[in-house]
Short mmCIF file of C-alpha atoms in Angstrom, two decimals:
data_model
loop_
_atom_site.label_atom_id
_atom_site.label_comp_id
_atom_site.label_asym_id
_atom_site.label_seq_id
_atom_site.Cartn_x
_atom_site.Cartn_y
_atom_site.Cartn_z
CA MET X 69 4.00 45.23 14.94
CA SER X 70 1.28 44.88 11.84
CA ARG X 71 -0.25 41.97 10.33
CA GLN X 72 0.98 43.43 7.33
CA ALA X 73 4.32 43.46 8.88
CA ALA X 74 4.07 39.81 9.32
CA ILE X 75 3.49 38.95 5.47
CA ALA X 76 6.38 41.59 4.55
CA ASP X 77 8.54 39.88 6.85
CA ALA X 78 7.91 36.34 5.44
CA VAL X 79 8.56 37.34 1.86
CA ALA X 80 11.84 39.58 2.37
CA GLN X 81 13.04 35.60 4.05
CA LEU X 82 12.74 34.58 0.03
CA ASP X 83 14.06 38.14 -0.89
CA ASN X 84 17.76 37.91 1.43
CA GLY X 85 18.56 34.06 1.04
CA VAL X 86 17.14 32.79 4.07
CA PHE X 87 14.15 30.91 2.93
CA LEU X 88 15.83 29.38 0.03
CA LYS X 89 18.89 27.82 2.90
CA ASP X 90 16.71 26.44 4.61
CA LEU X 91 15.36 24.83 1.84
CA ALA X 92 18.43 23.98 0.11
CA ARG X 93 19.29 21.74 3.55
CA ARG X 94 16.12 20.46 3.81
CA VAL X 95 16.40 19.06 0.26
CA ALA X 96 19.87 18.04 0.57
CA ILE X 97 18.55 15.17 2.99
CA PRO X 98 17.95 12.05 0.69
CA THR X 99 14.44 11.09 2.18
CA GLU X 100 13.30 7.97 0.04
CA SER X 101 10.43 6.55 1.92
CA GLN X 102 10.61 3.65 -0.79
CA ASN X 103 14.43 2.94 -0.40
CA PRO X 104 14.67 1.31 2.51
CA GLU X 105 18.65 2.16 2.72
CA ARG X 106 17.56 5.52 3.65
CA LYS X 107 15.82 5.04 7.08
CA ASP X 108 18.35 6.82 8.84
CA ALA X 109 17.65 9.62 6.67
CA LEU X 110 14.02 9.73 7.27
CA LEU X 111 15.04 10.36 11.01
CA ALA X 112 17.52 12.97 10.59
CA TYR X 113 15.07 14.96 8.58
CA LEU X 114 12.98 15.00 11.76
CA THR X 115 16.24 15.35 14.62
CA ASP X 116 18.55 17.41 12.76
CA GLU X 117 16.26 19.72 10.59
CA MET X 118 12.67 19.71 11.77
CA GLN X 119 13.53 19.88 15.35
CA PRO X 120 16.02 22.15 16.01
CA THR X 121 13.87 24.66 13.43
CA LEU X 122 10.79 24.27 15.27
CA GLU X 123 11.77 24.73 18.93
CA ALA X 124 13.70 27.97 17.94
CA ILE X 125 10.27 28.86 17.40
CA GLY X 126 8.56 28.27 20.63
CA PHE X 127 7.32 24.60 19.52
CA SER X 128 7.83 21.88 22.26
CA CYS X 129 9.08 18.55 19.96
CA ARG X 130 8.95 14.70 20.46
CA ILE X 131 10.11 12.43 17.95
CA VAL X 132 7.55 9.36 17.83
CA PRO X 133 8.45 5.89 16.51
CA ASN X 134 6.04 4.29 14.25
CA PRO X 135 3.02 1.92 15.34
CA VAL X 136 4.37 -0.43 12.28
CA SER X 137 7.76 -2.20 11.53
CA HIS X 138 7.60 -1.07 8.61
CA GLY X 139 6.56 2.88 8.77
CA GLY X 140 9.18 5.75 9.15
CA PRO X 141 9.10 7.91 12.31
CA PHE X 142 7.01 11.34 12.82
CA LEU X 143 7.40 14.48 14.52
CA ILE X 144 5.10 16.06 16.58
CA ALA X 145 5.56 19.77 17.88
CA GLU X 146 2.79 22.02 19.45
CA ARG X 147 3.05 25.29 20.98
CA ILE X 148 0.49 25.97 23.60
CA GLU X 149 -0.21 29.65 24.05
CA GLY X 150 -3.49 29.30 26.44
CA GLU X 151 -6.72 27.28 27.38
CA GLY X 152 -9.69 29.03 25.16
CA LEU X 153 -7.51 29.73 22.40
CA PRO X 154 -8.15 28.06 19.23
CA THR X 155 -6.19 25.03 18.50
CA VAL X 156 -4.63 24.69 14.90
CA LEU X 157 -3.12 21.33 13.58
CA SER X 158 -1.04 21.50 10.25
CA TYR X 159 0.56 18.85 8.09
CA GLY X 160 3.52 17.40 6.36
CA HIS X 161 5.68 14.23 5.34
CA GLY X 162 9.33 15.21 4.58
CA ASP X 163 9.80 11.98 2.78
CA VAL X 164 10.07 11.91 -1.66
CA ILE X 165 9.64 10.42 -3.91
CA ARG X 166 12.85 8.13 -5.19
CA GLY X 167 14.95 10.68 -6.50
CA LEU X 168 16.39 9.35 -9.58
CA GLU X 169 19.29 10.68 -10.21
CA ASP X 170 20.67 8.55 -13.55
CA GLN X 171 16.53 10.75 -15.31
CA TRP X 172 17.35 14.61 -14.62
CA ARG X 173 18.53 16.56 -17.37
CA ASP X 174 22.02 17.95 -17.35
CA GLY X 175 22.63 21.04 -14.71
CA ILE X 176 20.09 19.01 -12.20
CA THR X 177 20.29 16.78 -9.71
CA PRO X 178 17.71 15.61 -7.30
CA TRP X 179 19.73 16.45 -3.93
CA GLU X 180 20.25 20.38 -4.49
CA LEU X 181 18.00 22.96 -4.53
CA LYS X 182 19.34 24.84 -8.28
CA GLN X 183 17.34 27.86 -9.22
CA GLU X 184 16.55 28.20 -13.18
CA GLY X 185 14.73 31.46 -13.49
CA ASP X 186 11.56 30.73 -12.13
CA ARG X 187 12.04 27.42 -11.42
CA LEU X 188 13.79 25.94 -7.93
CA TYR X 189 14.76 22.68 -9.14
CA GLY X 190 15.31 19.67 -6.08
CA ARG X 191 13.39 17.13 -5.47
CA GLY X 192 10.42 17.42 -2.43
CA THR X 193 10.62 21.26 -3.42
CA ALA X 194 7.05 20.87 -4.31
CA ASP X 195 6.20 17.37 -2.39
CA ASN X 196 6.57 18.34 0.77
CA LYS X 197 9.70 20.36 2.23
CA GLY X 198 8.64 23.23 0.36
CA GLN X 199 5.78 23.50 0.90
CA HIS X 200 5.74 23.02 4.95
CA SER X 201 8.47 24.75 4.39
CA ILE X 202 6.44 27.63 3.63
CA ASN X 203 4.27 26.89 6.50
CA ILE X 204 7.09 27.11 9.23
CA GLN X 205 8.29 30.37 7.39
CA ALA X 206 4.86 31.98 7.94
CA LEU X 207 4.56 30.98 11.34
CA THR X 208 8.17 32.21 12.17
CA SER X 209 6.97 36.12 10.29
CA VAL X 210 4.17 35.87 12.74
CA ILE X 211 5.83 35.31 16.14
CA GLY X 212 8.51 37.90 15.44
CA ALA X 213 5.42 40.36 13.98
CA ARG X 214 3.07 39.88 17.08
CA GLY X 215 5.68 38.40 20.01
CA ASN X 216 3.36 35.10 20.03
CA LEU X 217 0.90 33.68 17.37
CA GLY X 218 -2.58 34.23 19.43
CA PHE X 219 -3.01 30.98 18.84
CA ASN X 220 -2.39 27.34 19.75
CA CYS X 221 -0.38 25.00 17.13
CA LYS X 222 0.43 22.03 17.02
CA LEU X 223 2.43 20.07 13.66
CA LEU X 224 2.25 16.85 12.36
CA ILE X 225 5.65 15.38 10.04
CA GLU X 226 4.94 12.00 8.64
CA THR X 227 8.07 10.47 7.01
CA GLY X 228 6.19 7.99 4.85
CA GLU X 229 3.30 10.11 2.64
CA GLU X 230 4.76 8.80 -0.18
CA THR X 231 4.46 5.10 0.24
CA GLY X 232 0.68 5.39 1.39
CA SER X 233 1.37 6.86 5.12
CA PRO X 234 1.85 3.51 6.96
CA GLY X 235 0.92 3.92 10.69
CA LEU X 236 -0.84 7.18 10.16
CA ARG X 237 -4.22 6.66 10.88
CA LEU X 238 -3.24 4.26 13.94
CA LEU X 239 -0.82 7.06 15.42
CA CYS X 240 -3.91 9.55 15.24
CA GLU X 241 -5.54 6.85 17.29
CA GLN X 242 -2.85 6.62 19.63
CA GLU X 243 -2.52 10.11 19.93
CA LYS X 244 -5.82 11.82 19.20
CA ASP X 245 -5.70 14.18 22.92
CA ALA X 246 -2.58 15.15 21.80
CA LEU X 247 -3.52 15.96 17.73
CA SER X 248 -6.83 17.24 19.03
CA ALA X 249 -8.02 20.61 17.15
CA ASP X 250 -9.88 23.07 15.76
CA LEU X 251 -8.65 23.19 13.13
CA LEU X 252 -6.26 21.18 9.87
CA LEU X 253 -4.39 24.02 8.03
CA ALA X 254 -2.18 22.11 5.96
CA SER X 255 -0.29 22.70 2.61
CA ASP X 256 0.02 19.75 -0.22
CA GLY X 257 -0.89 18.92 -4.01
CA PRO X 258 -1.62 21.15 -6.73
CA ARG X 259 -2.89 25.03 -7.18
CA LEU X 260 -6.13 24.85 -9.68
CA GLN X 261 -4.27 27.25 -11.79
CA PRO X 262 -0.14 28.42 -11.64
CA GLY X 263 -1.10 31.41 -10.98
CA ARG X 264 -4.58 31.17 -9.34
CA PRO X 265 -4.18 31.09 -5.23
CA THR X 266 -6.30 27.98 -4.68
CA ILE X 267 -7.95 26.51 -1.18
CA PHE X 268 -9.00 22.53 -1.63
CA LEU X 269 -11.32 20.96 1.52
CA GLY X 270 -10.85 17.30 0.69
CA ALA X 271 -9.20 14.97 -1.41
CA ARG X 272 -10.60 12.06 -4.20
CA GLY X 273 -11.04 8.72 -2.85
CA ASN X 274 -9.27 5.86 -4.72
CA PHE X 275 -9.67 2.39 -5.80
CA ASN X 276 -7.56 0.59 -7.79
CA PHE X 277 -8.04 -3.23 -8.82
CA ASP X 278 -7.14 -5.93 -11.44
CA MET X 279 -9.30 -7.59 -14.12
CA TRP X 280 -7.40 -10.62 -16.08
CA LEU X 281 -8.75 -13.68 -17.98
CA ASP X 282 -6.63 -17.10 -18.43
CA LEU X 283 -7.57 -18.71 -20.86
CA ARG X 284 -5.18 -22.15 -21.13
CA GLU X 285 -1.73 -23.02 -20.18
CA GLY X 286 1.06 -21.73 -22.60
CA ALA X 287 0.64 -19.96 -25.99
CA HIS X 288 -0.04 -21.52 -29.29
CA HIS X 289 0.76 -20.84 -32.88
CA SER X 290 -1.42 -17.83 -34.71
CA GLY X 291 -1.16 -19.83 -38.19
CA ASN X 292 -2.28 -23.09 -36.58
CA TRP X 293 -4.85 -22.04 -34.31
CA GLY X 294 -6.26 -18.17 -35.11
CA GLY X 295 -9.54 -18.25 -35.55
CA LEU X 296 -9.99 -21.42 -32.99
CA LEU X 297 -8.53 -20.07 -29.96
CA ALA X 298 -10.64 -17.42 -28.61
CA ASP X 299 -7.93 -14.12 -27.42
CA PRO X 300 -7.33 -13.41 -24.55
CA GLY X 301 -6.83 -9.97 -25.19
CA VAL X 302 -9.64 -9.53 -27.39
CA ILE X 303 -12.01 -10.24 -25.69
CA LEU X 304 -10.83 -8.32 -22.13
CA ALA X 305 -10.71 -5.73 -24.09
CA HIS X 306 -14.22 -6.05 -24.52
CA ALA X 307 -15.11 -6.44 -21.20
CA ILE X 308 -12.84 -3.45 -20.22
CA ALA X 309 -15.12 -1.09 -23.06
CA SER X 310 -18.05 -2.64 -21.52
CA ILE X 311 -17.25 -0.02 -18.43
CA CYS X 312 -17.17 3.51 -20.12
CA SER X 313 -17.57 4.64 -23.59
CA PRO X 314 -15.14 5.48 -25.94
CA THR X 315 -15.01 9.67 -24.96
CA GLY X 316 -14.73 8.40 -21.41
CA LYS X 317 -18.16 8.05 -19.57
CA ILE X 318 -19.29 6.04 -16.96
CA LEU X 319 -21.17 2.67 -17.92
CA VAL X 320 -21.31 0.86 -14.59
CA ASP X 321 -24.13 2.70 -12.58
CA GLY X 322 -22.11 1.23 -9.22
CA PHE X 323 -19.27 3.48 -10.10
CA LEU X 324 -21.35 6.92 -9.96
CA PRO X 325 -21.92 9.24 -7.01
CA THR X 326 -24.53 10.74 -6.27
CA PRO X 327 -25.17 13.94 -7.83
CA ILE X 328 -22.85 16.99 -7.35
CA PRO X 329 -24.48 19.17 -4.50
CA ASN X 330 -25.45 22.50 -5.44
CA SER X 331 -22.54 24.41 -3.02
CA VAL X 332 -20.17 22.11 -4.76
CA ARG X 333 -21.31 23.23 -8.30
CA ALA X 334 -21.39 26.38 -7.00
CA ALA X 335 -18.01 26.48 -6.09
CA LEU X 336 -16.88 25.47 -9.23
CA ALA X 337 -18.55 27.97 -11.33
CA ASP X 338 -15.46 29.84 -10.46
CA CYS X 339 -13.04 27.08 -11.08
CA THR X 340 -11.26 27.08 -14.50
CA VAL X 341 -8.62 23.59 -14.72
CA ASP X 342 -5.26 24.53 -16.10
CA GLY X 343 -2.09 22.54 -15.86
CA GLY X 344 0.52 25.51 -16.50
CA GLU X 345 2.56 25.70 -19.58
CA ASP X 346 4.34 22.50 -19.38
CA GLY X 347 0.29 20.46 -18.96
CA PRO X 348 -1.03 18.72 -21.10
CA LYS X 349 -4.31 20.26 -23.24
CA ILE X 350 -7.40 19.03 -21.75
CA ASP X 351 -9.80 16.55 -23.96
CA GLU X 352 -12.78 18.50 -23.87
CA TRP X 353 -15.13 15.69 -25.11
CA TRP X 354 -14.11 12.93 -22.69
CA GLY X 355 -15.76 12.41 -19.64
CA GLU X 356 -18.71 12.31 -18.22
CA PRO X 357 -20.94 14.46 -20.67
CA GLY X 358 -22.90 18.00 -19.74
CA MET X 359 -19.85 18.79 -17.49
CA THR X 360 -17.37 21.99 -17.24
CA PRO X 361 -13.85 19.74 -17.19
CA ALA X 362 -13.71 21.50 -13.08
CA GLU X 363 -16.94 19.40 -12.32
CA ARG X 364 -16.09 16.42 -13.90
CA VAL X 365 -12.77 16.33 -12.24
CA TYR X 366 -13.58 17.94 -8.53
CA GLY X 367 -17.33 17.06 -8.88
CA TRP X 368 -17.41 13.51 -10.63
CA ASN X 369 -15.90 10.01 -10.20
CA SER X 370 -13.45 9.09 -13.66
CA PHE X 371 -11.80 5.32 -14.57
CA ASP X 372 -8.69 4.59 -16.00
CA VAL X 373 -6.76 1.86 -17.62
CA LEU X 374 -3.58 2.94 -16.34
CA ALA X 375 -1.96 -0.89 -17.68
CA PHE X 376 -2.28 -3.38 -19.92
CA LYS X 377 -0.82 -6.53 -20.87
CA THR X 378 -1.19 -9.91 -22.88
CA GLY X 379 1.78 -11.69 -24.62
CA ASN X 380 5.10 -10.46 -25.02
CA PRO X 381 4.34 -6.59 -25.79
CA GLU X 382 8.15 -6.21 -25.89
CA ARG X 383 9.04 -9.45 -27.75
CA PRO X 384 6.00 -10.31 -29.62
CA VAL X 385 5.45 -13.92 -31.52
CA ASN X 386 3.40 -15.05 -33.11
CA ALA X 387 1.33 -17.09 -30.66
CA ILE X 388 -2.65 -16.30 -29.21
CA PRO X 389 -1.56 -15.81 -26.01
CA PRO X 390 -3.34 -17.07 -23.07
CA SER X 391 -4.10 -14.46 -20.28
CA ALA X 392 -4.24 -10.81 -20.63
CA LYS X 393 -4.28 -8.63 -17.63
CA ALA X 394 -5.33 -4.78 -16.67
CA HIS X 395 -5.35 -2.77 -13.74
CA CYS X 396 -7.41 -0.41 -13.60
CA GLN X 397 -9.34 2.82 -10.92
CA ILE X 398 -11.68 4.50 -9.61
CA ARG X 399 -11.16 8.17 -7.91
CA PHE X 400 -14.08 8.61 -6.99
CA VAL X 401 -15.55 11.98 -4.84
CA VAL X 402 -17.87 11.81 -1.64
CA GLY X 403 -21.03 10.17 -2.62
CA SER X 404 -19.84 6.91 -3.69
CA ASP X 405 -19.58 3.46 -2.46
CA PRO X 406 -16.05 1.79 -2.81
CA GLU X 407 -17.80 -1.28 -1.18
CA ASN X 408 -20.15 -1.69 -4.01
CA PHE X 409 -17.75 -1.18 -6.82
CA LEU X 410 -16.28 -4.87 -7.40
CA PRO X 411 -19.99 -6.16 -6.88
CA SER X 412 -21.36 -3.84 -9.09
CA LEU X 413 -18.81 -5.10 -11.94
CA ARG X 414 -19.11 -8.12 -11.31
CA LYS X 415 -22.74 -7.79 -12.54
CA HIS X 416 -22.43 -5.60 -15.06
CA LEU X 417 -19.52 -8.53 -16.53
CA ASP X 418 -21.90 -11.46 -16.37
CA ALA X 419 -25.03 -9.13 -18.14
CA HIS X 420 -22.07 -8.32 -21.24
CA GLY X 421 -21.22 -11.66 -21.41
CA PHE X 422 -17.88 -11.72 -19.28
CA GLN X 423 -18.29 -14.40 -16.82
CA ALA X 424 -14.83 -15.21 -17.60
CA VAL X 425 -13.15 -12.16 -17.02
CA GLN X 426 -11.78 -12.14 -13.08
CA LEU X 427 -11.93 -9.13 -10.40
CA ALA X 428 -9.91 -8.20 -7.54
CA ALA X 429 -9.08 -5.22 -5.84
CA SER X 430 -5.22 -4.47 -5.45
CA ARG X 431 -3.04 -4.25 -3.24
CA ASP X 432 -1.96 -0.50 -4.14
CA ALA X 433 -2.37 2.32 -1.07
CA TYR X 434 -6.63 2.74 -0.44
CA PHE X 435 -7.83 6.96 0.02
CA LYS X 436 -11.33 6.96 1.42
CA ALA X 437 -13.18 10.49 -0.16
CA THR X 438 -13.58 13.37 1.93
CA ARG X 439 -15.28 17.13 1.17
CA LEU X 440 -15.83 19.61 3.39
CA ASP X 441 -19.08 21.46 2.86
CA PRO X 442 -17.88 24.58 1.05
CA ASP X 443 -20.84 27.06 2.89
CA ASP X 444 -18.71 25.68 6.04
CA PRO X 445 -17.52 28.68 7.91
CA TRP X 446 -13.75 27.76 8.14
CA VAL X 447 -13.58 27.75 4.45
CA LYS X 448 -15.55 31.39 4.33
CA TRP X 449 -13.13 32.37 7.11
CA ALA X 450 -10.29 31.47 5.07
CA VAL X 451 -11.10 32.48 1.97
CA GLY X 452 -11.82 35.77 3.51
CA SER X 453 -8.44 35.85 4.68
CA ILE X 454 -6.65 35.45 1.88
CA GLU X 455 -8.74 37.81 -0.23
CA ALA X 456 -6.91 40.51 2.66
CA THR X 457 -3.81 39.15 1.81
CA LEU X 458 -3.79 39.29 -2.35
CA GLY X 459 -6.72 41.42 -2.92
CA ALA X 460 -8.38 38.13 -5.40
CA LYS X 461 -10.46 35.70 -4.28
CA PRO X 462 -8.92 32.25 -4.59
CA ALA X 463 -10.18 28.62 -6.22
CA VAL X 464 -12.47 26.81 -3.46
CA LEU X 465 -12.01 23.30 -4.29
CA PRO X 466 -14.24 20.64 -2.53
CA ASN X 467 -11.46 18.02 -2.86
CA LEU X 468 -8.28 17.65 -5.01
CA GLY X 469 -8.47 15.81 -7.31
CA GLY X 470 -5.97 13.02 -6.06
CA SER X 471 -5.84 11.79 -2.96
CA LEU X 472 -4.41 11.71 -0.09
CA PRO X 473 -5.28 10.39 3.73
CA ASN X 474 -7.41 13.05 4.26
CA ASP X 475 -10.06 11.09 5.86
CA ILE X 476 -7.63 10.39 8.81
CA PHE X 477 -7.59 14.23 9.89
CA THR X 478 -11.75 13.34 9.54
CA ASP X 479 -12.97 10.50 10.06
CA VAL X 480 -10.14 9.45 13.66
CA LEU X 481 -9.16 14.03 14.37
CA LYS X 482 -13.29 15.37 13.43
CA LEU X 483 -10.86 18.01 12.11
CA PRO X 484 -12.62 20.31 8.99
CA THR X 485 -9.63 20.17 6.61
CA VAL X 486 -8.84 23.02 4.67
CA TRP X 487 -5.98 22.59 2.23
CA VAL X 488 -3.81 25.82 0.82
CA PRO X 489 -1.40 24.41 -1.98
CA HIS X 490 2.08 25.79 -3.29
CA SER X 491 2.48 23.97 -5.96
CA TYR X 492 0.94 23.19 -9.50
CA ALA X 493 0.00 20.01 -11.71
CA SER X 494 3.39 20.49 -13.61
CA CYS X 495 6.17 20.52 -11.34
CA SER X 496 7.15 17.09 -11.56
CA GLN X 497 6.74 15.96 -8.41
CA HIS X 498 7.07 12.08 -9.03
CA ALA X 499 9.42 13.15 -12.23
CA PRO X 500 12.64 13.26 -12.69
CA ASN X 501 13.20 17.36 -12.83
CA GLU X 502 10.86 18.12 -9.60
CA HIS X 503 10.36 21.99 -9.24
CA ALA X 504 8.88 24.70 -7.46
CA LEU X 505 7.72 28.45 -9.18
CA LEU X 506 8.98 31.82 -7.10
CA PRO X 507 5.65 33.52 -7.74
CA ILE X 508 3.76 30.57 -6.14
CA ILE X 509 6.07 30.26 -3.09
CA ARG X 510 6.18 33.83 -2.76
CA GLU X 511 1.98 33.69 -3.21
CA GLY X 512 2.39 31.15 -0.52
CA LEU X 513 4.48 32.97 1.71
CA GLN X 514 2.20 35.70 1.83
CA MET X 515 -1.29 33.80 2.39
CA MET X 516 -0.28 31.49 5.40
CA ALA X 517 1.23 34.58 7.17
CA GLY X 518 -2.01 36.44 6.97
CA LEU X 519 -4.16 33.45 7.43
CA PHE X 520 -1.68 32.35 10.67
CA TRP X 521 -2.19 36.29 11.56
CA ASP X 522 -5.84 35.98 11.52
CA LEU X 523 -6.01 32.67 13.83
CA GLY X 524 -5.07 35.31 16.53
CA GLU X 525 -7.33 37.48 16.09
CA LYS X 526 -11.24 37.39 17.67
CA SER X 527 -13.09 36.82 14.35
CA VAL X 528 -12.67 33.05 13.59
CA PRO X 529 -14.96 30.63 14.09
CA ALA X 530 -16.51 29.53 16.71
CA ARG X 531 -15.09 26.30 18.39
CA LYS X 532 -15.93 23.06 18.18
CA ALA X 533 -17.97 21.34 21.30
CA ALA X 534 -15.79 19.25 23.29
#
């Protein structure tokens, strides 16, 4: 059997309905990790769905309890075909965001797979059940066509990604030998454009923090005290305005990364950001001047105000409020120093007369920035494989614009990381009406079957030193 036969079989499973049947079964399991009442569903996804599926194609599986009390279980699976063969680790998460059942439009629900045209609706179709289902089907097709993989494969499936992956780092530390590999090849996140295959090599970091101002006890009538009492909302608004310009240029030096490396800039020169027909139009005037949109979102840092409150916006009264608060975020790339974000902001605010504004890192999930060099041999290998399959060069993003726990794989397991996303930016992954696109699924099955076939060939990058 041939490489093309493996690719054709993977696509055939989509066309004959087998893949959709598998995905429908997985979508129907309500694995909401943010809902404590769904704890049994998280375990069931691994024991009743993933384990039988993987054991049927020669993987040995074990369910590993989360090393932290508030986290969901893990599945570790492996198919070891021979000493000295390349070893690949793949990853996926079986948990999903809350279903939000009452907010989906008429005719579709989160726990039932439904096709409308090229769209497959259901919670997890994009994030992440659909994506790791594509990869598992591709593995199955390669085994069927070749009789084996030709490499060693390990899979890690967690059930807590949507709650910040509690316990994942500790698990990888404890299972470091069991999860050792030469490469992480996995799928999550969106493509650069719906119609363009994409690989990304890391993720931007995420740092959330609060800014607030408490001036006095209680509100005071604005007719009696307006013009006499300082307004915390106005002061905090000016403090925030000092952080970036009216066009989004960051003005705090400590918030900025080192200059974009040449290899990153060269990779991004081939990338055009496009969220598809449902995506918002890019504001070309916003962000760091002199950069392309791709450089601004994949090669640079951004600052955003996620929430701002003073007084009672729902029921405003004629009173000067006593306090104001903002919840802010920095998305940052490799070359930034997140330990310096708040100290540099403190210095900046003090210099601008905002000594009364207080700062604190929030308790939201924190992600480190990671990036594999686009010139890495594994990147060139992956690009060549996808070109051979689809006849077109994929977009190469040095890192995802969003955040993933990729640093666990790079720092703990010491792996080069190549991600092949099977979704797009306007898929509503954390909102009602989540969906996947059938053309992306089809290309995903083709690409992954080709990549897994090529891993069994001799022309892979040299194995890392033991």
